[in-house]
XYZ file of C-alpha atoms in Angstrom:
155
model
C 16.815 2.435 2.110
C 16.050 3.540 -1.821
C 17.751 0.240 -3.120
C 15.554 -2.233 -0.968
C 12.471 -0.238 -1.897
C 13.382 -0.840 -5.716
C 14.440 -4.629 -4.955
C 10.981 -5.009 -3.938
C 8.860 -2.880 -6.348
C 11.311 -4.682 -9.085
C 10.461 -8.504 -7.332
C 6.520 -7.898 -7.753
C 6.764 -6.124 -11.334
C 6.035 -3.007 -9.984
C 8.392 0.113 -11.775
C 8.720 2.451 -9.445
C 9.070 5.415 -11.772
C 5.625 4.730 -13.532
C 3.235 6.998 -13.460
C 0.336 6.848 -10.769
C -3.021 7.625 -12.082
C -5.631 8.483 -9.915
C -9.553 7.354 -10.313
C -11.642 9.986 -9.650
C -11.864 13.361 -8.143
C -9.098 13.233 -5.750
C -5.472 13.837 -4.844
C -3.104 11.095 -4.520
C -1.331 12.545 -1.483
C -2.073 15.330 0.631
C 0.359 16.928 2.299
C -0.365 19.347 5.091
C 3.720 20.620 6.560
C 5.011 17.472 7.674
C 2.471 15.414 7.616
C 1.690 13.342 4.165
C -1.491 11.721 3.607
C -1.662 9.075 1.088
C -4.920 8.111 -0.668
C -5.972 4.048 -0.932
C -4.013 2.481 -3.548
C -5.176 -1.079 -5.138
C -2.865 -3.634 -6.307
C -2.337 -1.633 -9.875
C 0.839 -2.246 -12.247
C 0.520 0.529 -15.006
C -2.703 0.514 -15.789
C -4.172 -3.197 -14.510
C -5.582 -3.873 -11.258
C -3.501 -7.164 -10.934
C -4.975 -8.939 -7.661
C -8.830 -8.920 -8.204
C -11.412 -10.834 -5.990
C -12.626 -12.064 -2.729
C -10.212 -13.408 -0.475
C -11.443 -16.864 0.834
C -13.270 -16.995 -2.612
C -12.211 -16.264 -5.532
C -8.347 -15.767 -4.061
C -6.209 -17.081 -1.458
C -4.299 -15.454 1.176
C -1.030 -15.649 -0.076
C -2.697 -13.643 -3.421
C -3.819 -10.968 -1.242
C -0.747 -10.519 0.388
C 0.618 -10.460 -2.809
C -1.415 -7.540 -3.761
C -0.899 -6.041 -0.376
C 2.820 -5.706 -1.343
C 2.155 -3.948 -4.597
C -0.264 -1.509 -2.958
C 1.887 -0.722 -0.527
C 4.724 -0.023 -3.101
C 2.676 2.120 -4.659
C 2.079 4.229 -1.582
C 5.710 4.275 -1.168
C 6.733 5.468 -4.653
C 3.976 8.521 -4.073
C 5.982 9.690 -0.972
C 9.210 9.447 -3.060
C 7.896 11.553 -5.478
C 6.770 14.381 -3.364
C 9.593 13.903 -1.207
C 12.541 13.291 -3.447
C 13.712 10.439 -1.433
C 12.133 7.838 1.269
C 15.061 9.024 3.281
C 12.838 12.289 4.136
C 10.763 10.063 5.898
C 10.824 10.702 9.317
C 8.599 8.105 10.331
C 4.981 6.071 9.068
C 2.483 7.149 10.856
C -0.967 5.102 10.500
C -1.977 2.291 7.903
C -5.453 1.273 6.936
C -5.625 -1.965 4.904
C -9.484 -2.712 3.053
C -9.583 -6.432 2.638
C -12.508 -7.513 0.200
C -13.356 -10.588 2.054
C -16.085 -13.614 1.167
C -18.176 -14.675 3.880
C -16.794 -16.023 6.610
C -12.710 -14.706 5.663
C -11.496 -13.477 8.979
C -7.723 -13.213 8.153
C -7.540 -9.251 7.506
C -4.911 -8.483 9.775
C -2.153 -11.275 8.086
C -2.931 -9.206 4.667
C -2.026 -6.707 6.137
C 1.110 -8.236 7.607
C 2.117 -8.853 4.036
C 2.358 -4.547 3.679
C 3.719 -3.977 7.531
C 6.449 -6.662 6.956
C 7.357 -4.544 3.507
C 7.506 -1.048 5.706
C 9.435 -2.515 7.910
C 12.223 -4.484 5.441
C 12.142 -0.891 3.733
C 12.295 2.057 6.360
C 13.491 0.099 9.226
C 12.316 1.305 12.379
C 10.580 4.943 10.386
C 8.480 2.195 9.269
C 6.869 1.055 12.265
C 2.896 2.423 12.537
C -0.296 1.968 13.915
C -2.340 -0.305 12.045
C -6.513 -1.144 11.013
C -6.978 -3.884 8.793
C -11.018 -4.129 7.855
C -13.115 -6.861 5.690
C -15.333 -4.717 3.129
C -17.601 -6.339 0.853
C -16.470 -4.807 -2.209
C -13.085 -2.104 -3.598
C -12.946 -0.073 -6.223
C -12.058 -2.292 -10.068
C -12.667 -5.459 -8.587
C -9.199 -4.962 -6.249
C -8.927 -7.526 -3.028
C -7.170 -4.926 -1.243
C -6.778 -1.264 -1.027
C -4.495 0.581 1.568
C -3.861 4.133 2.421
C -1.406 5.479 4.924
C -0.066 8.649 6.673
C 3.320 9.759 7.547
C 5.393 12.102 8.853
C 8.729 14.020 7.188
C 11.782 15.259 8.668
C 11.019 18.969 9.284
């Protein structure tokens, strides 16, 4: 599992060991017992949001899917840091995917599929989750995608 995570991260140019900075007065991850809540992550590598723009306008579906993969990898990196290993995740619970959408763009679910597929590749059955995908007018820093998720750790 850890090797798959590192391979996926390397494939998109994301260093899973880089510090993940937050952009406001909140925590990137909150743990309550075995429940883990990851705040929304945008497709940021280092200090730069690398996938920006409205999907179906300034950028296409493939670019947005790339952004979704980076955002969910950031979520996994936060979980790994909290737990010490992704193997400590019993299962993913829910994922919410916000897609900055141009007027008329209605493929938010296809953008979210890229993140869902990555979770399944890395986590196997533990990566199965409930999901909501929503089209929005704007996201922080002009990002095309933002992903928040919840997971349950092993006892």
